[in-house]
JSON list of N, CA and C in Angstrom, two decimals:
[
{"chain": "A", "resi": 1, "resn": "UNK", "atom": "N", "xyz": [0.85, -1.20, 0.00]},
{"chain": "A", "resi": 1, "resn": "UNK", "atom": "CA", "xyz": [0.00, 0.00, 0.00]},
{"chain": "A", "resi": 1, "resn": "UNK", "atom": "C", "xyz": [0.89, 1.25, 0.00]},
{"chain": "A", "resi": 2, "resn": "UNK", "atom": "N", "xyz": [0.75, 2.05, -1.03]},
{"chain": "A", "resi": 2, "resn": "UNK", "atom": "CA", "xyz": [1.59, 3.23, -1.18]},
{"chain": "A", "resi": 2, "resn": "UNK", "atom": "C", "xyz": [1.32, 4.25, -0.08]},
{"chain": "A", "resi": 3, "resn": "UNK", "atom": "N", "xyz": [0.06, 4.43, 0.28]},
{"chain": "A", "resi": 3, "resn": "UNK", "atom": "CA", "xyz": [-0.31, 5.42, 1.30]},
{"chain": "A", "resi": 3, "resn": "UNK", "atom": "C", "xyz": [0.38, 5.13, 2.63]},
{"chain": "A", "resi": 4, "resn": "UNK", "atom": "N", "xyz": [0.41, 3.86, 3.02]},
{"chain": "A", "resi": 4, "resn": "UNK", "atom": "CA", "xyz": [1.04, 3.49, 4.28]},
{"chain": "A", "resi": 4, "resn": "UNK", "atom": "C", "xyz": [2.54, 3.79, 4.25]},
{"chain": "A", "resi": 5, "resn": "UNK", "atom": "N", "xyz": [3.18, 3.50, 3.13]},
{"chain": "A", "resi": 5, "resn": "UNK", "atom": "CA", "xyz": [4.61, 3.76, 2.97]},
{"chain": "A", "resi": 5, "resn": "UNK", "atom": "C", "xyz": [4.90, 5.25, 3.09]},
{"chain": "A", "resi": 6, "resn": "UNK", "atom": "N", "xyz": [4.04, 6.05, 2.46]},
{"chain": "A", "resi": 6, "resn": "UNK", "atom": "CA", "xyz": [4.22, 7.50, 2.51]},
{"chain": "A", "resi": 6, "resn": "UNK", "atom": "C", "xyz": [4.06, 8.00, 3.94]},
{"chain": "A", "resi": 7, "resn": "UNK", "atom": "N", "xyz": [3.07, 7.50, 4.63]},
{"chain": "A", "resi": 7, "resn": "UNK", "atom": "CA", "xyz": [2.83, 7.91, 6.02]},
{"chain": "A", "resi": 7, "resn": "UNK", "atom": "C", "xyz": [4.01, 7.53, 6.90]},
{"chain": "A", "resi": 8, "resn": "UNK", "atom": "N", "xyz": [4.59, 6.37, 6.65]},
{"chain": "A", "resi": 8, "resn": "UNK", "atom": "CA", "xyz": [5.72, 5.91, 7.44]},
{"chain": "A", "resi": 8, "resn": "UNK", "atom": "C", "xyz": [6.93, 6.83, 7.24]},
{"chain": "A", "resi": 9, "resn": "UNK", "atom": "N", "xyz": [7.15, 7.24, 6.00]},
{"chain": "A", "resi": 9, "resn": "UNK", "atom": "CA", "xyz": [8.27, 8.15, 5.72]},
{"chain": "A", "resi": 9, "resn": "UNK", "atom": "C", "xyz": [8.05, 9.49, 6.39]},
{"chain": "A", "resi": 10, "resn": "UNK", "atom": "N", "xyz": [6.82, 10.00, 6.30]},
{"chain": "A", "resi": 10, "resn": "UNK", "atom": "CA", "xyz": [6.49, 11.28, 6.93]},
{"chain": "A", "resi": 10, "resn": "UNK", "atom": "C", "xyz": [6.71, 11.18, 8.43]},
{"chain": "A", "resi": 11, "resn": "UNK", "atom": "N", "xyz": [6.27, 10.07, 9.01]},
{"chain": "A", "resi": 11, "resn": "UNK", "atom": "CA", "xyz": [6.40, 9.83, 10.45]},
{"chain": "A", "resi": 11, "resn": "UNK", "atom": "C", "xyz": [7.87, 9.83, 10.86]},
{"chain": "A", "resi": 12, "resn": "UNK", "atom": "N", "xyz": [8.70, 9.19, 10.04]},
{"chain": "A", "resi": 12, "resn": "UNK", "atom": "CA", "xyz": [10.13, 9.12, 10.34]},
{"chain": "A", "resi": 12, "resn": "UNK", "atom": "C", "xyz": [10.76, 10.50, 10.29]},
{"chain": "A", "resi": 13, "resn": "UNK", "atom": "N", "xyz": [10.36, 11.30, 9.29]},
{"chain": "A", "resi": 13, "resn": "UNK", "atom": "CA", "xyz": [10.90, 12.66, 9.16]},
{"chain": "A", "resi": 13, "resn": "UNK", "atom": "C", "xyz": [10.51, 13.50, 10.36]},
{"chain": "A", "resi": 14, "resn": "UNK", "atom": "N", "xyz": [9.24, 13.39, 10.75]},
{"chain": "A", "resi": 14, "resn": "UNK", "atom": "CA", "xyz": [8.76, 14.16, 11.90]},
{"chain": "A", "resi": 14, "resn": "UNK", "atom": "C", "xyz": [9.49, 13.75, 13.17]},
{"chain": "A", "resi": 15, "resn": "UNK", "atom": "N", "xyz": [9.68, 12.46, 13.36]},
{"chain": "A", "resi": 15, "resn": "UNK", "atom": "CA", "xyz": [10.38, 11.98, 14.56]},
{"chain": "A", "resi": 15, "resn": "UNK", "atom": "C", "xyz": [11.81, 12.48, 14.59]},
{"chain": "A", "resi": 16, "resn": "UNK", "atom": "N", "xyz": [12.49, 12.43, 13.44]},
{"chain": "A", "resi": 16, "resn": "UNK", "atom": "CA", "xyz": [13.87, 12.90, 13.38]},
{"chain": "A", "resi": 16, "resn": "UNK", "atom": "C", "xyz": [13.95, 14.39, 13.67]},
{"chain": "A", "resi": 17, "resn": "UNK", "atom": "N", "xyz": [12.99, 15.14, 13.14]},
{"chain": "A", "resi": 17, "resn": "UNK", "atom": "CA", "xyz": [12.98, 16.59, 13.36]},
{"chain": "A", "resi": 17, "resn": "UNK", "atom": "C", "xyz": [12.76, 16.89, 14.83]},
{"chain": "A", "resi": 18, "resn": "UNK", "atom": "N", "xyz": [11.81, 16.20, 15.44]},
{"chain": "A", "resi": 18, "resn": "UNK", "atom": "CA", "xyz": [11.53, 16.42, 16.87]},
{"chain": "A", "resi": 18, "resn": "UNK", "atom": "C", "xyz": [12.73, 16.04, 17.72]},
{"chain": "A", "resi": 19, "resn": "UNK", "atom": "N", "xyz": [13.41, 14.96, 17.34]},
{"chain": "A", "resi": 19, "resn": "UNK", "atom": "CA", "xyz": [14.57, 14.53, 18.11]},
{"chain": "A", "resi": 19, "resn": "UNK", "atom": "C", "xyz": [15.69, 15.57, 18.03]},
{"chain": "A", "resi": 20, "resn": "UNK", "atom": "N", "xyz": [15.89, 16.12, 16.84]},
{"chain": "A", "resi": 20, "resn": "UNK", "atom": "CA", "xyz": [16.93, 17.15, 16.68]},
{"chain": "A", "resi": 20, "resn": "UNK", "atom": "C", "xyz": [16.59, 18.39, 17.49]},
{"chain": "A", "resi": 21, "resn": "UNK", "atom": "N", "xyz": [15.31, 18.79, 17.45]},
{"chain": "A", "resi": 21, "resn": "UNK", "atom": "CA", "xyz": [14.89, 19.97, 18.19]},
{"chain": "A", "resi": 21, "resn": "UNK", "atom": "C", "xyz": [15.03, 19.72, 19.69]},
{"chain": "A", "resi": 22, "resn": "UNK", "atom": "N", "xyz": [14.67, 18.53, 20.13]},
{"chain": "A", "resi": 22, "resn": "UNK", "atom": "CA", "xyz": [14.78, 18.20, 21.55]},
{"chain": "A", "resi": 22, "resn": "UNK", "atom": "C", "xyz": [16.24, 18.20, 21.99]},
{"chain": "A", "resi": 23, "resn": "UNK", "atom": "N", "xyz": [17.10, 17.62, 21.18]},
{"chain": "A", "resi": 23, "resn": "UNK", "atom": "CA", "xyz": [18.53, 17.58, 21.49]},
{"chain": "A", "resi": 23, "resn": "UNK", "atom": "C", "xyz": [19.10, 18.98, 21.58]},
{"chain": "A", "resi": 24, "resn": "UNK", "atom": "N", "xyz": [18.74, 19.83, 20.61]},
{"chain": "A", "resi": 24, "resn": "UNK", "atom": "CA", "xyz": [19.24, 21.21, 20.61]},
{"chain": "A", "resi": 24, "resn": "UNK", "atom": "C", "xyz": [18.71, 21.96, 21.84]},
{"chain": "A", "resi": 25, "resn": "UNK", "atom": "N", "xyz": [17.45, 21.71, 22.17]},
{"chain": "A", "resi": 25, "resn": "UNK", "atom": "CA", "xyz": [16.84, 22.36, 23.32]},
{"chain": "A", "resi": 25, "resn": "UNK", "atom": "C", "xyz": [17.55, 21.97, 24.62]},
{"chain": "A", "resi": 26, "resn": "UNK", "atom": "N", "xyz": [17.81, 20.68, 24.78]},
{"chain": "A", "resi": 26, "resn": "UNK", "atom": "CA", "xyz": [18.48, 20.18, 25.98]},
{"chain": "A", "resi": 26, "resn": "UNK", "atom": "C", "xyz": [19.90, 20.73, 26.07]},
{"chain": "A", "resi": 27, "resn": "UNK", "atom": "N", "xyz": [20.63, 20.70, 24.97]},
{"chain": "A", "resi": 27, "resn": "UNK", "atom": "CA", "xyz": [22.00, 21.20, 24.95]},
{"chain": "A", "resi": 27, "resn": "UNK", "atom": "C", "xyz": [22.02, 22.69, 25.28]},
{"chain": "A", "resi": 28, "resn": "UNK", "atom": "N", "xyz": [21.06, 23.44, 24.75]},
{"chain": "A", "resi": 28, "resn": "UNK", "atom": "CA", "xyz": [20.99, 24.87, 25.00]},
{"chain": "A", "resi": 28, "resn": "UNK", "atom": "C", "xyz": [20.76, 25.13, 26.48]},
{"chain": "A", "resi": 29, "resn": "UNK", "atom": "N", "xyz": [19.88, 24.36, 27.09]},
{"chain": "A", "resi": 29, "resn": "UNK", "atom": "CA", "xyz": [19.59, 24.54, 28.51]},
{"chain": "A", "resi": 29, "resn": "UNK", "atom": "C", "xyz": [20.77, 24.14, 29.39]},
{"chain": "A", "resi": 30, "resn": "UNK", "atom": "N", "xyz": [21.51, 23.12, 28.96]},
{"chain": "A", "resi": 30, "resn": "UNK", "atom": "CA", "xyz": [22.67, 22.70, 29.74]},
{"chain": "A", "resi": 30, "resn": "UNK", "atom": "C", "xyz": [23.78, 23.73, 29.68]},
{"chain": "A", "resi": 31, "resn": "UNK", "atom": "N", "xyz": [23.83, 24.49, 28.59]},
{"chain": "A", "resi": 31, "resn": "UNK", "atom": "CA", "xyz": [24.87, 25.51, 28.44]},
{"chain": "A", "resi": 31, "resn": "UNK", "atom": "C", "xyz": [24.62, 26.71, 29.35]},
{"chain": "A", "resi": 32, "resn": "UNK", "atom": "N", "xyz": [23.38, 26.88, 29.76]},
{"chain": "A", "resi": 32, "resn": "UNK", "atom": "CA", "xyz": [23.03, 28.05, 30.59]},
{"chain": "A", "resi": 32, "resn": "UNK", "atom": "C", "xyz": [23.78, 28.01, 31.92]}
]
């Protein structure tokens, strides 16, 4: 099913983006 594959890719991109933002946020707070 193409739709499921597309959703999975979108989900992976969103997760990676959130993880990067979370990592940057944590590092920024630790630098304070």
